[in-house]
mmCIF file of C-alpha atoms in Angstrom:
data_model
loop_
_atom_site.group_PDB
_atom_site.id
_atom_site.type_symbol
_atom_site.label_atom_id
_atom_site.label_comp_id
_atom_site.label_asym_id
_atom_site.label_seq_id
_atom_site.Cartn_x
_atom_site.Cartn_y
_atom_site.Cartn_z
ATOM 1 C CA ASP A 1 4.805 -40.619 40.365
ATOM 2 C CA GLY A 2 7.115 -39.108 42.964
ATOM 3 C CA GLY A 3 6.824 -35.440 43.639
ATOM 4 C CA ILE A 4 5.662 -32.604 45.833
ATOM 5 C CA THR A 5 2.020 -31.703 46.242
ATOM 6 C CA GLN A 6 0.962 -28.275 47.413
ATOM 7 C CA SER A 7 -2.592 -27.322 48.275
ATOM 8 C CA PRO A 8 -4.608 -25.306 47.784
ATOM 9 C CA LYS A 9 -3.410 -23.837 44.498
ATOM 10 C CA TYR A 10 -5.357 -20.626 45.092
ATOM 11 C CA LEU A 11 -6.417 -19.226 48.452
ATOM 12 C CA PHE A 12 -8.168 -16.050 49.482
ATOM 13 C CA ARG A 13 -7.932 -14.743 52.999
ATOM 14 C CA LYS A 14 -9.491 -11.903 54.882
ATOM 15 C CA GLU A 15 -7.228 -9.689 56.911
ATOM 16 C CA GLY A 16 -6.735 -11.007 60.425
ATOM 17 C CA GLN A 17 -7.130 -14.667 59.476
ATOM 18 C CA ASN A 18 -4.514 -17.372 59.723
ATOM 19 C CA VAL A 19 -4.216 -19.759 56.791
ATOM 20 C CA THR A 20 -2.279 -22.993 56.411
ATOM 21 C CA LEU A 21 -0.673 -24.132 53.169
ATOM 22 C CA SER A 22 -0.106 -27.836 52.771
ATOM 23 C CA CYS A 23 3.064 -29.430 51.374
ATOM 24 C CA GLU A 24 3.472 -33.184 51.016
ATOM 25 C CA GLN A 25 6.344 -35.048 49.341
ATOM 26 C CA ASN A 26 6.809 -38.718 48.503
ATOM 27 C CA LEU A 27 10.429 -38.420 47.366
ATOM 28 C CA ASN A 28 11.785 -39.593 50.725
ATOM 29 C CA HIS A 29 13.747 -36.351 51.013
ATOM 30 C CA ASP A 30 15.073 -35.270 54.371
ATOM 31 C CA ALA A 31 15.182 -31.541 53.638
ATOM 32 C CA MET A 32 12.182 -29.352 52.943
ATOM 33 C CA TYR A 33 11.872 -25.619 52.315
ATOM 34 C CA TRP A 34 9.289 -22.858 52.014
ATOM 35 C CA TYR A 35 9.936 -19.931 49.685
ATOM 36 C CA ARG A 36 8.011 -16.795 48.937
ATOM 37 C CA GLN A 37 7.998 -15.403 45.399
ATOM 38 C CA ASP A 38 7.033 -11.826 44.559
ATOM 39 C CA PRO A 39 7.096 -10.340 41.047
ATOM 40 C CA GLY A 40 10.541 -9.182 39.952
ATOM 41 C CA GLN A 41 12.284 -10.734 42.928
ATOM 42 C CA GLY A 42 14.196 -13.905 43.453
ATOM 43 C CA LEU A 43 12.939 -16.544 45.826
ATOM 44 C CA ARG A 44 13.145 -15.689 49.501
ATOM 45 C CA LEU A 45 13.496 -18.434 52.093
ATOM 46 C CA ILE A 46 10.857 -18.470 54.831
ATOM 47 C CA TYR A 47 11.640 -21.666 56.750
ATOM 48 C CA TYR A 48 13.571 -24.834 56.177
ATOM 49 C CA SER A 49 13.789 -28.230 57.802
ATOM 50 C CA GLN A 50 16.666 -30.652 57.448
ATOM 51 C CA ILE A 51 15.170 -33.422 59.555
ATOM 52 C CA VAL A 52 11.892 -34.429 61.155
ATOM 53 C CA ASN A 53 10.957 -32.474 64.295
ATOM 54 C CA ASP A 54 13.475 -29.754 63.518
ATOM 55 C CA PHE A 55 13.172 -26.562 61.492
ATOM 56 C CA GLN A 56 14.954 -23.242 61.205
ATOM 57 C CA LYS A 57 13.991 -19.699 60.283
ATOM 58 C CA GLY A 58 14.998 -18.412 56.910
ATOM 59 C CA ASP A 59 15.423 -14.823 55.781
ATOM 60 C CA ILE A 60 11.784 -13.732 56.133
ATOM 61 C CA ALA A 61 10.250 -15.908 58.865
ATOM 62 C CA GLU A 62 8.334 -13.155 60.664
ATOM 63 C CA GLY A 63 4.602 -13.747 60.505
ATOM 64 C CA TYR A 64 4.960 -17.382 59.450
ATOM 65 C CA SER A 65 5.119 -20.695 61.314
ATOM 66 C CA VAL A 66 5.800 -24.312 60.317
ATOM 67 C CA SER A 67 5.854 -27.812 61.714
ATOM 68 C CA ARG A 68 7.655 -30.976 60.652
ATOM 69 C CA GLU A 69 6.016 -33.852 62.489
ATOM 70 C CA LYS A 70 6.399 -36.281 59.593
ATOM 71 C CA LYS A 71 9.144 -36.639 57.020
ATOM 72 C CA GLU A 72 6.747 -36.192 54.130
ATOM 73 C CA SER A 73 4.854 -33.150 55.423
ATOM 74 C CA PHE A 74 5.887 -29.528 55.992
ATOM 75 C CA PRO A 75 2.841 -27.237 56.347
ATOM 76 C CA LEU A 76 3.212 -23.458 56.428
ATOM 77 C CA THR A 77 0.884 -21.203 58.416
ATOM 78 C CA VAL A 78 0.604 -17.589 57.353
ATOM 79 C CA THR A 79 -0.476 -15.737 60.465
ATOM 80 C CA SER A 80 -2.274 -12.456 60.842
ATOM 81 C CA ALA A 81 1.058 -10.978 61.953
ATOM 82 C CA GLN A 82 2.365 -11.192 58.384
ATOM 83 C CA LYS A 83 1.944 -7.636 57.100
ATOM 84 C CA ASN A 84 1.914 -8.319 53.389
ATOM 85 C CA PRO A 85 1.004 -11.959 52.818
ATOM 86 C CA THR A 86 -0.252 -11.721 49.237
ATOM 87 C CA ALA A 87 2.311 -13.744 47.271
ATOM 88 C CA PHE A 88 3.096 -17.014 45.519
ATOM 89 C CA TYR A 89 4.369 -19.632 47.969
ATOM 90 C CA LEU A 90 6.618 -22.473 46.873
ATOM 91 C CA CYS A 91 7.484 -25.613 48.782
ATOM 92 C CA ALA A 92 10.589 -27.570 47.838
ATOM 93 C CA SER A 93 12.532 -30.586 48.986
ATOM 94 C CA SER A 94 15.971 -32.060 48.453
ATOM 95 C CA ILE A 95 18.172 -34.910 49.507
ATOM 96 C CA GLY A 96 19.772 -33.942 52.792
ATOM 97 C CA GLY A 97 23.427 -33.542 53.627
ATOM 98 C CA VAL A 98 26.098 -31.088 52.578
ATOM 99 C CA SER A 99 26.459 -32.002 48.923
ATOM 100 C CA PRO A 100 24.978 -29.496 46.454
ATOM 101 C CA ARG A 101 21.647 -30.991 45.424
ATOM 102 C CA GLU A 102 18.930 -29.736 43.172
ATOM 103 C CA LEU A 103 15.640 -28.713 44.710
ATOM 104 C CA PHE A 104 12.353 -30.276 43.687
ATOM 105 C CA PHE A 105 9.454 -27.813 43.777
ATOM 106 C CA GLY A 106 5.727 -28.112 44.154
ATOM 107 C CA GLU A 107 3.325 -26.277 41.858
ATOM 108 C CA GLY A 108 2.892 -23.419 44.299
ATOM 109 C CA SER A 109 0.059 -21.822 46.247
ATOM 110 C CA ARG A 110 -1.127 -18.322 45.416
ATOM 111 C CA LEU A 111 -2.424 -16.475 48.464
ATOM 112 C CA THR A 112 -4.452 -13.304 48.078
ATOM 113 C CA VAL A 113 -5.527 -11.193 51.023
ATOM 114 C CA LEU A 114 -8.790 -9.388 50.444
ATOM 115 C CA ALA B 1 28.135 -9.612 50.314
ATOM 116 C CA GLN B 2 27.346 -12.688 48.300
ATOM 117 C CA SER B 3 24.990 -12.144 45.404
ATOM 118 C CA VAL B 4 23.647 -13.258 42.061
ATOM 119 C CA ALA B 5 22.772 -10.901 39.230
ATOM 120 C CA GLN B 6 20.631 -11.553 36.203
ATOM 121 C CA PRO B 7 21.194 -8.282 34.375
ATOM 122 C CA GLU B 8 18.320 -8.636 31.908
ATOM 123 C CA ASP B 9 14.727 -8.572 33.091
ATOM 124 C CA GLN B 10 13.603 -9.848 29.699
ATOM 125 C CA VAL B 11 15.221 -11.453 26.677
ATOM 126 C CA ASN B 12 13.484 -11.634 23.300
ATOM 127 C CA VAL B 13 14.632 -14.159 20.710
ATOM 128 C CA ALA B 14 13.203 -15.329 17.415
ATOM 129 C CA GLU B 15 12.380 -19.018 17.141
ATOM 130 C CA GLY B 16 15.294 -20.965 15.717
ATOM 131 C CA ASN B 17 17.909 -18.439 16.809
ATOM 132 C CA PRO B 18 20.425 -19.112 19.579
ATOM 133 C CA LEU B 19 19.558 -17.786 23.022
ATOM 134 C CA THR B 20 21.612 -16.653 25.996
ATOM 135 C CA VAL B 21 20.350 -15.796 29.475
ATOM 136 C CA LYS B 22 23.024 -14.137 31.563
ATOM 137 C CA CYS B 23 24.021 -14.757 35.166
ATOM 138 C CA THR B 24 26.916 -13.372 37.174
ATOM 139 C CA TYR B 25 27.712 -14.110 40.777
ATOM 140 C CA SER B 26 29.784 -12.953 43.702
ATOM 141 C CA VAL B 27 30.604 -15.499 46.412
ATOM 142 C CA SER B 28 33.498 -16.354 48.651
ATOM 143 C CA GLY B 29 35.307 -19.460 47.552
ATOM 144 C CA ASN B 30 34.233 -21.807 44.784
ATOM 145 C CA PRO B 31 30.619 -21.633 43.654
ATOM 146 C CA TYR B 32 27.991 -24.249 43.062
ATOM 147 C CA LEU B 33 25.729 -22.872 40.312
ATOM 148 C CA PHE B 34 22.210 -23.818 39.259
ATOM 149 C CA TRP B 35 19.642 -22.888 36.629
ATOM 150 C CA TYR B 36 15.909 -23.387 37.093
ATOM 151 C CA VAL B 37 12.955 -22.675 34.814
ATOM 152 C CA GLN B 38 9.454 -21.601 35.823
ATOM 153 C CA TYR B 39 6.415 -21.725 33.566
ATOM 154 C CA PRO B 40 3.469 -19.412 34.409
ATOM 155 C CA ASN B 41 1.796 -20.210 37.731
ATOM 156 C CA ARG B 42 3.922 -23.317 38.170
ATOM 157 C CA GLY B 43 6.758 -24.395 40.407
ATOM 158 C CA LEU B 44 10.397 -24.250 39.407
ATOM 159 C CA GLN B 45 12.080 -27.074 37.523
ATOM 160 C CA PHE B 46 15.782 -27.854 37.720
ATOM 161 C CA LEU B 47 17.674 -27.477 34.428
ATOM 162 C CA LEU B 48 21.347 -27.992 35.224
ATOM 163 C CA LYS B 49 24.113 -27.388 37.733
ATOM 164 C CA TYR B 50 27.847 -26.804 37.875
ATOM 165 C CA ILE B 51 29.737 -28.328 40.754
ATOM 166 C CA THR B 52 33.236 -28.938 39.456
ATOM 167 C CA GLY B 53 35.049 -30.206 36.373
ATOM 168 C CA ASP B 54 34.122 -29.374 32.779
ATOM 169 C CA ASN B 55 33.130 -25.742 32.420
ATOM 170 C CA LEU B 56 30.406 -26.580 29.899
ATOM 171 C CA VAL B 57 27.435 -28.220 31.547
ATOM 172 C CA LYS B 58 24.603 -29.828 29.615
ATOM 173 C CA GLY B 59 21.106 -30.018 31.022
ATOM 174 C CA SER B 60 17.470 -30.678 30.286
ATOM 175 C CA TYR B 61 15.562 -29.624 27.138
ATOM 176 C CA GLY B 62 18.754 -28.961 25.146
ATOM 177 C CA PHE B 63 20.035 -26.219 27.459
ATOM 178 C CA GLU B 64 23.656 -25.812 28.431
ATOM 179 C CA ALA B 65 25.605 -23.361 30.546
ATOM 180 C CA GLU B 66 29.208 -22.276 30.604
ATOM 181 C CA PHE B 67 31.027 -21.599 33.851
ATOM 182 C CA ASN B 68 33.587 -18.810 33.502
ATOM 183 C CA LYS B 69 35.561 -18.351 36.685
ATOM 184 C CA SER B 70 37.487 -15.272 35.572
ATOM 185 C CA GLN B 71 34.294 -13.454 34.607
ATOM 186 C CA THR B 72 32.298 -14.974 37.492
ATOM 187 C CA SER B 73 29.545 -15.894 35.073
ATOM 188 C CA PHE B 74 27.303 -18.862 34.360
ATOM 189 C CA HIS B 75 25.296 -17.981 31.251
ATOM 190 C CA LEU B 76 22.520 -20.269 30.063
ATOM 191 C CA LYS B 77 22.491 -21.070 26.352
ATOM 192 C CA LYS B 78 20.596 -23.007 23.731
ATOM 193 C CA PRO B 79 21.620 -23.277 20.057
ATOM 194 C CA SER B 80 18.104 -23.067 18.620
ATOM 195 C CA ALA B 81 15.210 -21.546 20.572
ATOM 196 C CA LEU B 82 11.705 -23.000 20.643
ATOM 197 C CA VAL B 83 8.502 -21.105 21.376
ATOM 198 C CA SER B 84 7.977 -23.559 24.238
ATOM 199 C CA ASP B 85 11.189 -22.260 25.873
ATOM 200 C CA SER B 86 9.318 -19.077 26.791
ATOM 201 C CA ALA B 87 9.362 -18.955 30.588
ATOM 202 C CA LEU B 88 11.026 -17.350 33.606
ATOM 203 C CA TYR B 89 14.596 -18.484 34.256
ATOM 204 C CA PHE B 90 16.367 -18.308 37.608
ATOM 205 C CA CYS B 91 20.040 -18.573 38.366
ATOM 206 C CA ALA B 92 21.100 -19.610 41.886
ATOM 207 C CA VAL B 93 24.450 -19.994 43.611
ATOM 208 C CA ARG B 94 25.748 -21.594 46.751
ATOM 209 C CA ALA B 95 29.284 -21.006 47.977
ATOM 210 C CA SER B 96 31.269 -24.187 48.565
ATOM 211 C CA GLY B 97 31.924 -23.072 52.124
ATOM 212 C CA MET B 98 28.215 -23.087 52.923
ATOM 213 C CA ASP B 99 26.998 -26.242 54.562
ATOM 214 C CA SER B 100 23.558 -26.802 53.116
ATOM 215 C CA ASN B 101 21.235 -26.313 50.215
ATOM 216 C CA TYR B 102 19.115 -23.876 52.179
ATOM 217 C CA GLN B 103 21.879 -21.347 51.633
ATOM 218 C CA LEU B 104 21.120 -20.812 47.968
ATOM 219 C CA ILE B 105 21.241 -17.233 46.725
ATOM 220 C CA TRP B 106 18.722 -16.563 43.964
ATOM 221 C CA GLY B 107 18.763 -14.163 41.062
ATOM 222 C CA ALA B 108 15.662 -12.075 40.345
ATOM 223 C CA GLY B 109 14.816 -14.047 37.239
ATOM 224 C CA THR B 110 14.867 -13.350 33.489
ATOM 225 C CA LYS B 111 11.763 -13.609 31.384
ATOM 226 C CA LEU B 112 12.557 -15.323 28.094
ATOM 227 C CA ILE B 113 10.189 -14.685 25.208
ATOM 228 C CA ILE B 114 10.590 -16.695 22.027
ATOM 229 C CA LYS B 115 8.709 -15.235 19.071
ATOM 230 C CA PRO B 116 7.519 -17.456 16.197
#
C-alpha cells in the first residue's frame, strides 16, 4: 500500500541530545513537509521541500534541520538548540506544483524530552 | 493578516443527530479550503476540499461542507453522527494567490465527541 511511514512512533530524549525522526513515502510525491503539533494549536510548519536536494524553512525552523537527498525520504533532526522539543511531529507529502492538493500524513512521532 | 478560526474547542453531539463543526477564514483573494480529521495519536486524514464551483462539497465518511463566501465560512456537516466520528477536526485554508501547498493556514482544531 502507498503511504508515508514515520519512525519511531515514540521517542525519549535527554536534554542536550540530537534526535532524528525518519519519514519515508512511496507515493512518488515531489513535495514533503514537517509539522509540529502542540495541544490546542493548529499545525505549525517546520520545513518543507518541493524537490530533491532543495528545502526551505517554515514558520518555526529554529532548532531543527532536514535533508532531502532522495525523493522518498525527508528526515528531521531535532537539535539540542530547540528549546522546547516535546511535541507530536507529523510528516506529510503532496503532489507538487501550484494546484491546491491534499496532504497525505504519516502516523506521527511523539518526542518527549526527559 | 490571513487566518482561520474554529470557534469551538469542543462539540458534543448525540449519536444519530446532525453535526456541524464551524470554520471561518480571512484571506486575500479566493480561498482554497480543506477539512482534515485526526484520530488519537494518529496522523491527519483528508476529508474534503473546496476549490471552485458548487458551494456544497461532499467528502469521505458521509461528511460534507458548505462554502459561504459572504460569511467567509466553510462549516463541516454530517446528517447523522456516528460514535466513530469522534475525533479532532482541522480546517485549513490557502489563498488562491499563494503559490504552493506549504502555505496552508491551519485552524486550532475542534474536538468532536459523539455520545451513544
